[in-house]
Coordinates of C-alpha atoms in Angstrom, one line a residue:
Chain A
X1 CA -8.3 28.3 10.5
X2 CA -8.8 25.0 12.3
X3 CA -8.1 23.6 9.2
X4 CA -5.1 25.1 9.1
X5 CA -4.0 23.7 12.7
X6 CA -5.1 20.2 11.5
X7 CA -3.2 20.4 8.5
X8 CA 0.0 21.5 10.0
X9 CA -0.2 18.6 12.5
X10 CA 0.0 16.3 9.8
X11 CA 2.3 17.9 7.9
X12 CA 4.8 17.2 11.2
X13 CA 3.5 14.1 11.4
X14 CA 4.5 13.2 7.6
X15 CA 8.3 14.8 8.6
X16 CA 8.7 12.7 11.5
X17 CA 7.0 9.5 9.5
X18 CA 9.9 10.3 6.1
X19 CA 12.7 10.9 9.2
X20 CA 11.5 7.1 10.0
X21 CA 11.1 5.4 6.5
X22 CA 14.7 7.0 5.6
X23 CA 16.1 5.8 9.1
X24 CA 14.1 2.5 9.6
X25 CA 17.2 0.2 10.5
X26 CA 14.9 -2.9 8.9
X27 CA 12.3 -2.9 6.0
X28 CA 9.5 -3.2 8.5
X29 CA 10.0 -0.2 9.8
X30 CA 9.9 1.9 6.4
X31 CA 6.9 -0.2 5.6
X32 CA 5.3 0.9 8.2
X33 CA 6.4 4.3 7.9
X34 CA 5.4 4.3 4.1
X35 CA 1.8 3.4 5.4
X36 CA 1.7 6.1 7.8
X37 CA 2.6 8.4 5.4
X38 CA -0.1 7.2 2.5
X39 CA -2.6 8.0 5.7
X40 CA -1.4 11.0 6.4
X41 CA -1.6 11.8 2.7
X42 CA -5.7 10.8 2.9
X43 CA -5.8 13.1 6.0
X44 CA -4.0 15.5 4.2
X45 CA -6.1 15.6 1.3
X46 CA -9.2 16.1 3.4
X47 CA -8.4 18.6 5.6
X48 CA -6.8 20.9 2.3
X49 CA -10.5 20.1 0.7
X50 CA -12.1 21.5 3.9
X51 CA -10.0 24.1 4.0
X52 CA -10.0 25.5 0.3
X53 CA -13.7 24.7 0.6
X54 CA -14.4 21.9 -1.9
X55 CA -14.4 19.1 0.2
X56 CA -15.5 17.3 -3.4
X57 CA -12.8 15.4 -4.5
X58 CA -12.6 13.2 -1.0
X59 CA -13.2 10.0 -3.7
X60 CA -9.4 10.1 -4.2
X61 CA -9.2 9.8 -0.5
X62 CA -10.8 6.3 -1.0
X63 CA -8.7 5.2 -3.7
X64 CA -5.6 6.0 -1.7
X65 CA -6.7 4.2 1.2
X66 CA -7.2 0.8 -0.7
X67 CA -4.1 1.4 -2.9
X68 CA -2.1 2.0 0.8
X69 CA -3.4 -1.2 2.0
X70 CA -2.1 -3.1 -1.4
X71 CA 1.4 -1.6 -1.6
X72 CA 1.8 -2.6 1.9
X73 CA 0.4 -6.5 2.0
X74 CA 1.9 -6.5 -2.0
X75 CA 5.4 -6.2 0.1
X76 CA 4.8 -7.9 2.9
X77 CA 3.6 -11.1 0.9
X78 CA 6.5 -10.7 -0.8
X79 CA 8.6 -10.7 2.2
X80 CA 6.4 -14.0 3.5
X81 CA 6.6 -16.1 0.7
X82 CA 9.8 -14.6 -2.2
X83 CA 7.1 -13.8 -4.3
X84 CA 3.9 -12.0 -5.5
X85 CA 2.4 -15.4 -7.2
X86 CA 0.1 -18.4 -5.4
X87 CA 2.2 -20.9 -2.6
X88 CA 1.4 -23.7 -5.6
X89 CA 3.7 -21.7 -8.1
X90 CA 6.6 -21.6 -5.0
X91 CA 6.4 -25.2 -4.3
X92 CA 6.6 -26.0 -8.5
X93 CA 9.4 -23.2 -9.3
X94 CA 12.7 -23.4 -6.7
X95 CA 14.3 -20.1 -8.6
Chain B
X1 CA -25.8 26.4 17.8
X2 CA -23.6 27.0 15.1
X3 CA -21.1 28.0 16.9
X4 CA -21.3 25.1 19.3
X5 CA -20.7 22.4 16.5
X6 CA -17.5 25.0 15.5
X7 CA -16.4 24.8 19.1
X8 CA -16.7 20.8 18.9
X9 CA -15.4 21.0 15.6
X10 CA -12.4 22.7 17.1
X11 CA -11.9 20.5 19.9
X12 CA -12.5 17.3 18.1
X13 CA -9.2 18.4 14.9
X14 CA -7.1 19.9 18.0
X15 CA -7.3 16.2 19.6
X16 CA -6.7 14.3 16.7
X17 CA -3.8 16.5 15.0
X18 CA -2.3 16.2 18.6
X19 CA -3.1 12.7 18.7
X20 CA -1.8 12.3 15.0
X21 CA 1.5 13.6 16.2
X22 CA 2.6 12.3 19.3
X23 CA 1.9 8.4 17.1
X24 CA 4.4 9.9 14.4
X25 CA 6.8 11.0 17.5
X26 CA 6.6 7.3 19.4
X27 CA 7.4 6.3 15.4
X28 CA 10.6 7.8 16.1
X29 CA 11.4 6.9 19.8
X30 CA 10.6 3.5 19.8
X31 CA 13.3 0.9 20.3
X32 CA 11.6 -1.6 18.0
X33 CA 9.7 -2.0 15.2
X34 CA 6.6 -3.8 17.5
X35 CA 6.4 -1.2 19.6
X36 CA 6.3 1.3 16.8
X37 CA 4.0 -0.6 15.4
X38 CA 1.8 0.6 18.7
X39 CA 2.5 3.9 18.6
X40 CA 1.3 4.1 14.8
X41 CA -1.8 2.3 16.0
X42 CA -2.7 5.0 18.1
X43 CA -2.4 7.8 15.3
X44 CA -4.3 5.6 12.9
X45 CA -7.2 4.9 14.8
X46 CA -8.0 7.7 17.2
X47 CA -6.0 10.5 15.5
X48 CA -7.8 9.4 11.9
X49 CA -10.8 9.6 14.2
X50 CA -10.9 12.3 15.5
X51 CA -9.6 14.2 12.9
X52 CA -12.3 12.8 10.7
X53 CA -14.9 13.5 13.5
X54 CA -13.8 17.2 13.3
X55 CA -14.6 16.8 9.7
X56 CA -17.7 15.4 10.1
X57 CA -19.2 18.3 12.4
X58 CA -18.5 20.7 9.7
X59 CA -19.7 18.6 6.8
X60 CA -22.8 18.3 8.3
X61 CA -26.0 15.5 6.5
X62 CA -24.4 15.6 3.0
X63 CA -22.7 13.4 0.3
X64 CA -19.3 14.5 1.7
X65 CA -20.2 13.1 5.3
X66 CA -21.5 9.8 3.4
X67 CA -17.3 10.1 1.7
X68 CA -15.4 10.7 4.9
X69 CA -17.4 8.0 6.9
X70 CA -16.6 5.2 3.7
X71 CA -13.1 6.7 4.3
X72 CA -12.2 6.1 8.0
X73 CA -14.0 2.9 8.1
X74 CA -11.6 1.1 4.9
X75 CA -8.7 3.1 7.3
X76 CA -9.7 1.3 10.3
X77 CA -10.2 -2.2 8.3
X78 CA -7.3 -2.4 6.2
X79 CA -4.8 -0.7 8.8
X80 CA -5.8 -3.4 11.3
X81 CA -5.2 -6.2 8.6
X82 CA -2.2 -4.7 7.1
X83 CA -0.5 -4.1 11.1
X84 CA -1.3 -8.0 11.8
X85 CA 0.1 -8.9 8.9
X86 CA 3.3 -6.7 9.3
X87 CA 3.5 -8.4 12.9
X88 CA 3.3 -11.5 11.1
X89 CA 5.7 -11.3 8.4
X90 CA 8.3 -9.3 11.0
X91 CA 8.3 -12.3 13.4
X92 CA 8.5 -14.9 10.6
X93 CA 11.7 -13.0 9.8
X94 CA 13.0 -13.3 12.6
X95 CA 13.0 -10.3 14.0
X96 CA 13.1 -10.3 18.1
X97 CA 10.7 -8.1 19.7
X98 CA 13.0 -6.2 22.7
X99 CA 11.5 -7.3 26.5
X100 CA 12.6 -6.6 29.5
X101 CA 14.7 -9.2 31.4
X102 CA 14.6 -10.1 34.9
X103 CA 16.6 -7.1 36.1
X104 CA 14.8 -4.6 33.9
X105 CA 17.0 -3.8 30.8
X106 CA 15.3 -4.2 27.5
X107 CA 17.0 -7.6 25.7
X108 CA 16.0 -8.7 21.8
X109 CA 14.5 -12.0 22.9
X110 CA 13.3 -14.5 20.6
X111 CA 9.4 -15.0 21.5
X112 CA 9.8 -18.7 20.4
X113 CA 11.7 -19.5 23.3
X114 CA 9.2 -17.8 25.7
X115 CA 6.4 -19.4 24.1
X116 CA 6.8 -22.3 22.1
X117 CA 3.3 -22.9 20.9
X118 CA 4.2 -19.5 19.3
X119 CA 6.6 -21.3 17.4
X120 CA 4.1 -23.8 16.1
X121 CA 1.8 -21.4 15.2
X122 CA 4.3 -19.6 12.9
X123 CA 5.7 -22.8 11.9
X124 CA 2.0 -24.1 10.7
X125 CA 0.9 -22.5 6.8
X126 CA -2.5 -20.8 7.0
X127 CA -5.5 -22.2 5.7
X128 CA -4.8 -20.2 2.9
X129 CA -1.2 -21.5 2.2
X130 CA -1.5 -25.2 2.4
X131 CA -0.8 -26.0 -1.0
X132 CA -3.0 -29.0 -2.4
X133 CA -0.7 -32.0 -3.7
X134 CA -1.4 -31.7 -7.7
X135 CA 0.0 -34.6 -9.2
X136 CA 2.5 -34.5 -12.1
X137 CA 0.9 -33.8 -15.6
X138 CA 1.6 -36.7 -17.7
X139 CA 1.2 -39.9 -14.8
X140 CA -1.7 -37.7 -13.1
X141 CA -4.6 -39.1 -15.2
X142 CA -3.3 -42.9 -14.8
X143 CA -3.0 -42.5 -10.7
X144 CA -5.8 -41.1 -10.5
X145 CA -8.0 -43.9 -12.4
X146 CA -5.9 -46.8 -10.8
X147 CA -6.4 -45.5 -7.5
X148 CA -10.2 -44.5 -8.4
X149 CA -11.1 -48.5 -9.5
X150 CA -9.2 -49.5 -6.9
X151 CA -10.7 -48.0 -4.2
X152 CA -14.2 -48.5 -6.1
X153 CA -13.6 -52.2 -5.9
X154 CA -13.0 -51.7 -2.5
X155 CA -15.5 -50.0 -1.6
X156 CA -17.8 -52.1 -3.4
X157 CA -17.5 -55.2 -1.2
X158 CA -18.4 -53.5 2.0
X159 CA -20.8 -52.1 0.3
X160 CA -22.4 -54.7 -1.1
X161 CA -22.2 -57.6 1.1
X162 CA -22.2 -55.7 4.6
X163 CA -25.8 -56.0 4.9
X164 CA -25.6 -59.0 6.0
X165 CA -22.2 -59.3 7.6
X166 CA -22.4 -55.6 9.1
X167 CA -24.4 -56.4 12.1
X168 CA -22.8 -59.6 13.5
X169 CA -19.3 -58.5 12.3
X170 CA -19.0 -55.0 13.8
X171 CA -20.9 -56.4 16.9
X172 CA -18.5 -59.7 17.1
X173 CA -15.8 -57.9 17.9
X174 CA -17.3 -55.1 20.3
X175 CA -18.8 -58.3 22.2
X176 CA -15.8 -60.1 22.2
X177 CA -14.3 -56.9 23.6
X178 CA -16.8 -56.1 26.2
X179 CA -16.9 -59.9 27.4
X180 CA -12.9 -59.8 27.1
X181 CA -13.0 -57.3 29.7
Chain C
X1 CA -1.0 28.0 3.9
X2 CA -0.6 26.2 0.3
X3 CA 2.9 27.8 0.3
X4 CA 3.8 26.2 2.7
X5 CA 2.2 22.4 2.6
X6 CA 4.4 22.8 -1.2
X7 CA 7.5 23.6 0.8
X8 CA 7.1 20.5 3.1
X9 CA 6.2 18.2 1.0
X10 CA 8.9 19.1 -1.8
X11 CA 11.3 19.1 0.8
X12 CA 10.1 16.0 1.8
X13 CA 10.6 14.9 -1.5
X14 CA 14.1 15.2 -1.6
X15 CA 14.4 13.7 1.1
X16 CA 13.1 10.6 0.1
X17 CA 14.9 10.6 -3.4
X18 CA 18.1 11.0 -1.7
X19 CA 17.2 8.3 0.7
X20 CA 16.1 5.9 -2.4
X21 CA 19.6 6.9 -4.0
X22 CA 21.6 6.2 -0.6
X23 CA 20.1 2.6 0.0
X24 CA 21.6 -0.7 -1.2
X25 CA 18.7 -2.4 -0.5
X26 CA 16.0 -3.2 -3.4
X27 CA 13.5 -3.8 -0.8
X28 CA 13.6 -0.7 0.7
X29 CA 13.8 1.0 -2.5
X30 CA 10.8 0.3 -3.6
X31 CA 8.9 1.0 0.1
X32 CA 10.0 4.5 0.1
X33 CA 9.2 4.8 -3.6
X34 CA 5.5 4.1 -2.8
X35 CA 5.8 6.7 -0.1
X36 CA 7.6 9.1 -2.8
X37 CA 4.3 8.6 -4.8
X38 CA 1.7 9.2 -2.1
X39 CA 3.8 12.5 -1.4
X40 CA 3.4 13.6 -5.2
X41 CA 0.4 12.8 -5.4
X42 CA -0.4 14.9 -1.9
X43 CA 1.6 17.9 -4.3
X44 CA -0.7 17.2 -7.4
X45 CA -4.1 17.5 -4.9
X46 CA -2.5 20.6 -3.4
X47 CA -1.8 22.0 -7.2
X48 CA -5.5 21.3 -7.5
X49 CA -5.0 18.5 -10.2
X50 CA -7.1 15.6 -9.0
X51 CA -7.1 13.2 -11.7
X52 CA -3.0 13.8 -11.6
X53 CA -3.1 12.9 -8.5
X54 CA -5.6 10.0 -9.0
X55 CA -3.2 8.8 -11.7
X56 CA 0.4 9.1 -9.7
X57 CA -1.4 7.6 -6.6
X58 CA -2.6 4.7 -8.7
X59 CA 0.0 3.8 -10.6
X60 CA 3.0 5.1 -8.7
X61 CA 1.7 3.4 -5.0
X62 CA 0.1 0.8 -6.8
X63 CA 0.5 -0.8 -10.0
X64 CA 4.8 0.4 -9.9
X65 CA 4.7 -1.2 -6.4
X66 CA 3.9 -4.8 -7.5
X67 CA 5.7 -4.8 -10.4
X68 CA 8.8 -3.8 -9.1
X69 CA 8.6 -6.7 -6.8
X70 CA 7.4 -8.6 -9.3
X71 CA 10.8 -7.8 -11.3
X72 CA 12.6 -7.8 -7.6
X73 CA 11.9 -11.7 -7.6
X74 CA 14.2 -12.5 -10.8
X75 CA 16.8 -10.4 -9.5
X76 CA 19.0 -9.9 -6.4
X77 CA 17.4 -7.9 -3.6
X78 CA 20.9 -5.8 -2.5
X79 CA 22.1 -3.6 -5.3
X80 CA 25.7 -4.5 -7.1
X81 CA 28.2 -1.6 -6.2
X82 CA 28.4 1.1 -9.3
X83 CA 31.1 -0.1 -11.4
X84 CA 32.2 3.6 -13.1
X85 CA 32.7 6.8 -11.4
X86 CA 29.4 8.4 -10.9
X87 CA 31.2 11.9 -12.0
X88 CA 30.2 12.1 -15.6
X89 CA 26.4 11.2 -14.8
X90 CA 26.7 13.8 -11.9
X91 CA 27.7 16.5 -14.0
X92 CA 24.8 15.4 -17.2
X93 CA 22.5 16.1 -14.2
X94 CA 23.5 19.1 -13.4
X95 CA 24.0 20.6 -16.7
X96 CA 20.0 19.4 -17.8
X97 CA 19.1 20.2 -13.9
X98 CA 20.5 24.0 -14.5
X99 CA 18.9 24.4 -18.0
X100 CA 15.9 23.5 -16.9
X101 CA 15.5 26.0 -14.0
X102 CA 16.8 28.5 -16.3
X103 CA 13.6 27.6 -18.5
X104 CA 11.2 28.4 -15.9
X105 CA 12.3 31.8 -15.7
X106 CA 10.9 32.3 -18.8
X107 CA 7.4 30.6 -18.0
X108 CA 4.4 33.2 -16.6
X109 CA 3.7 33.4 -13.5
X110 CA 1.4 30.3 -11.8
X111 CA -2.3 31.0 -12.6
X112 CA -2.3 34.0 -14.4
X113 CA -5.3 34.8 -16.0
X114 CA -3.4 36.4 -19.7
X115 CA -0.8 33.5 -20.3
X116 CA -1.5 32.3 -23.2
X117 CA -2.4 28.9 -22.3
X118 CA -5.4 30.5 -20.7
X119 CA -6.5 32.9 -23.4
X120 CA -6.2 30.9 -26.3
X121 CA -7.6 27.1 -27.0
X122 CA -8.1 26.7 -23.7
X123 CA -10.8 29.3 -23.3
X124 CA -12.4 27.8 -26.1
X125 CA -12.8 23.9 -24.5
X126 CA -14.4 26.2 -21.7
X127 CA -16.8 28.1 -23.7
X128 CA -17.8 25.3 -26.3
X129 CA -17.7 22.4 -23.2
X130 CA -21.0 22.5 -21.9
X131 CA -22.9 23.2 -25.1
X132 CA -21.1 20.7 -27.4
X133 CA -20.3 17.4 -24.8
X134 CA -22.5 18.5 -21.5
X135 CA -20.1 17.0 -19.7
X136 CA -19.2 19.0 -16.6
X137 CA -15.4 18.1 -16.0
X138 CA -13.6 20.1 -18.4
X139 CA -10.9 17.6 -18.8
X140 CA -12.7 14.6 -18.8
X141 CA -14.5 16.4 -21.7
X142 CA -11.1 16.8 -23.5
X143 CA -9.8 13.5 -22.8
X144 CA -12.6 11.5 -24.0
X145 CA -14.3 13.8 -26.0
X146 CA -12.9 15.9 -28.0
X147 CA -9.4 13.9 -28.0
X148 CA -11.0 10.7 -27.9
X149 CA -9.2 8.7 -30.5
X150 CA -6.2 10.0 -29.0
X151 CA -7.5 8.3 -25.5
X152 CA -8.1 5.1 -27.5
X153 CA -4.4 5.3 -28.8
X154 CA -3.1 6.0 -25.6
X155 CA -5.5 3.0 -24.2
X156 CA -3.9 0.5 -26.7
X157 CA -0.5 1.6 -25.8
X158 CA -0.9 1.0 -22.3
X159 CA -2.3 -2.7 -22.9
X160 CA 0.7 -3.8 -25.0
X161 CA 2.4 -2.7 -22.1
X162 CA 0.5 -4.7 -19.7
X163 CA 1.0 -7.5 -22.2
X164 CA 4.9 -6.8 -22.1
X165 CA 5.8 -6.5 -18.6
X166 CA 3.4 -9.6 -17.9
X167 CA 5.2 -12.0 -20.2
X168 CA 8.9 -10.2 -19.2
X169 CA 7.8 -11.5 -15.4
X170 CA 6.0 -14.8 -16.0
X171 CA 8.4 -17.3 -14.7
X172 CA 9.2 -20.0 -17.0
X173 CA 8.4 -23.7 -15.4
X174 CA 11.3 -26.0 -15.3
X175 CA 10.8 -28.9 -17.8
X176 CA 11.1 -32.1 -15.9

């Protein structure tokens, strides 16, 4: 039942974080909507494993919380530099 | 006792689905994408907290409690390091964080101007950027050994004859300095 | 209560897709695509299939993520206005939309116990599982037991892939 409470929080919170991501006016602000959504997706999946009582499978939790922090510094390096590669490749390559 | 840790257990989800919320709400009303960046912050930390602590209470000493504890502490780490570096990369845009002028309306001001060390600092590469000069392929081996006897040669007179010369030489001039003065 | 989380998060889902088909920009494309993927992925946990879920997070947040910027690098990062009417694609995907939906009227019901995917071979991995592989994930069991070759295939595949899209994105070094 708490559970329940808890899960339905979040599930507001994901509506309102989408409402932002497909708003955002600049790519910052869906990137940081996107990454509050991949947290409310680890918080999601927890509290459904509590609640269906099999809080087993929290191990995905962990993988989504490193993938979340890739996709968002993949993106942002991308924004910082034009590419994904190291600054030596950049100063070699002008495409 | 039981129900004690339920009634915590309550408390604790309540605060952080509330707390969860009312980050995703400032995501919304926010003028800018810094201080949205706050409000996240807020249902990141303490909201993931407390929602994990609710968590915690009914897990109890198990594997699952060992899981959820792994969890929130990557959360905390990489969310810190993944905000900074969205500040970061939204200022090197360009983007101008909205403050409040001298008769209280909110203007997009450029931080640079307010602080131009600021300017330096984004201006400057990390350590982790400054990219080492790597000489051209084909002349790189020939630079490198003219410039390697060179400065061997060089270096091999002081060297080699200093012992004498050192002491009088680097104390001629110092003395000639001091009596100058 | 799973009712409902489904109904949020597929409606969610649409949301997003019509958002990723409304932006120009390439950047923001791929952003809401990684949030797309942590949303299905929320859907596959909910439908109780973990290692889907493992896989769409994974390779849909992930992997998809860097290489679309990865390919975002050699191209522009605003999309080119559609050249053609987008009628005739509309209507293709609404005819294959409607036949579809009209095929799940004539699946069984989600998680009966008499459909026949559930009486028949699947019943028998159950039964045999433990006894033949003793290993206690069923589908693990499938995947790398009893269909390992298969797995091995599939494995191959999936490096040449790798190989592919690595060499498609290496940039080429100016000569001179």
């Amino acid at each position: 039942m708490m559970f329940a409470a808890a899960i339905i929080a979040v599930l507001i919170a994901l509506t309102l974080a989408v409402a932002r991501a497909l708003a955002g006016p600049t790519a910052f602000d869906r990137l940081l909507a996107a990454n509050k959504i991949g947290v409310g997706a680890i918080m999601l999946l927890a509290l459904f494993g509590f609640m269906t009582e099999r809080p087993e499978f929290l191990d995905v939790g962990i993988t989504y919380a490193l993938l979340n922090m890739i996709g968002t510094l993949a993106v942002l390096k991308f924004f910082r530099y034009g590419a994904l590669g190291h600054a030596q490749d950049l100063d070699r390559d002008p495409g | 006792m039981g129900q004690v840790i339920d009634l915590l257990s309550w408390a604790a989800l309540l605060g952080g689905g509330f707390f969860y919320v009312v980050g995703a709400i400032g995501l919304n009303r926010m003028p800018d994408i810094f201080t949205r960046m706050h409000a996240v912050s807020v249902s990141e930390t303490l909201g993931v907290g407390l929602l994990t602590l609710g968590m915690l209470l009914q897990a109890g000493i198990t594997l699952v409690a060992v899981k959820l504890i792994i969890i929130v502490a990557v959360m905390w780490v990489t969310g810190a390091v993944a905000t900074h570096a969205l500040a970061r990369a939204a200022l090197h845009d360009g983007e101008k964080p909205l403050l409040a002028d001298a008769s209280g309306a909110l203007v997009a001001t450029d931080p640079v101007e307010l602080f131009p060390e600021l300017g330096v600092r984004l201006a400057t590469p990390l350590k982790s950027e400054i990219v080492e000069e790597e000489p051209a392929e084909e002349e790189a081996p020939e630079a490198l050994a003219e410039t390697g006897y060179g400065g061997e040669e060089e270096d091999a007179n002081p060297d080699a004859e200093p012992p004498g010369n050192a002491g009088p030489d680097s104390a001629g001039p110092d003395s000639a300095n001091r009596d100058g003065r | 209560m799973e009712l409902l989380i489904n109904m949020v998060l597929l409606t969610l889902l649409a949301a997003i897709t019509i958002g990723i088909i409304r932006v120009r920009n390439l950047f923001a494309v791929v952003v809401l695509a990684g949030a797309y993927s942590f949303l299905m992925a929320s859907v596959m946990m909910v439908l109780d299939a973990v290692d889907v879920a493992m896989t769409e997070a994974a390779v849909g947040a992930g992997i998809s993520t860097v290489l679309a910027l990865g390919a975002l690098h050699l191209t522009k990062t605003e999309e080119a206005a559609p050249r053609y009417s987008a009628i005739l694609p509309l209507f293709v995907a609404v005819g294959t939309g409607a036949m579809l939906i009209y095929g799940t009227w004539g699946l069984p019901g989600f998680g009966l116990a008499d459909t026949p995917m559930n009486t028949g071979v699947g019943l028998d991995y159950l039964n045999r599982n433990m006894a033949e592989t003793g290993i206690p994930n069923v589908v693990t069991a499938v995947l790398a037991s009893y269909r390992g070759f298969d797995t091995l295939g599939e494995v191959a595949v999936i490096f040449t892939a790798g190989i592919g899209v690595l060499l498609l994105l290496k940039r080429f070094q100016r000569e001179g």
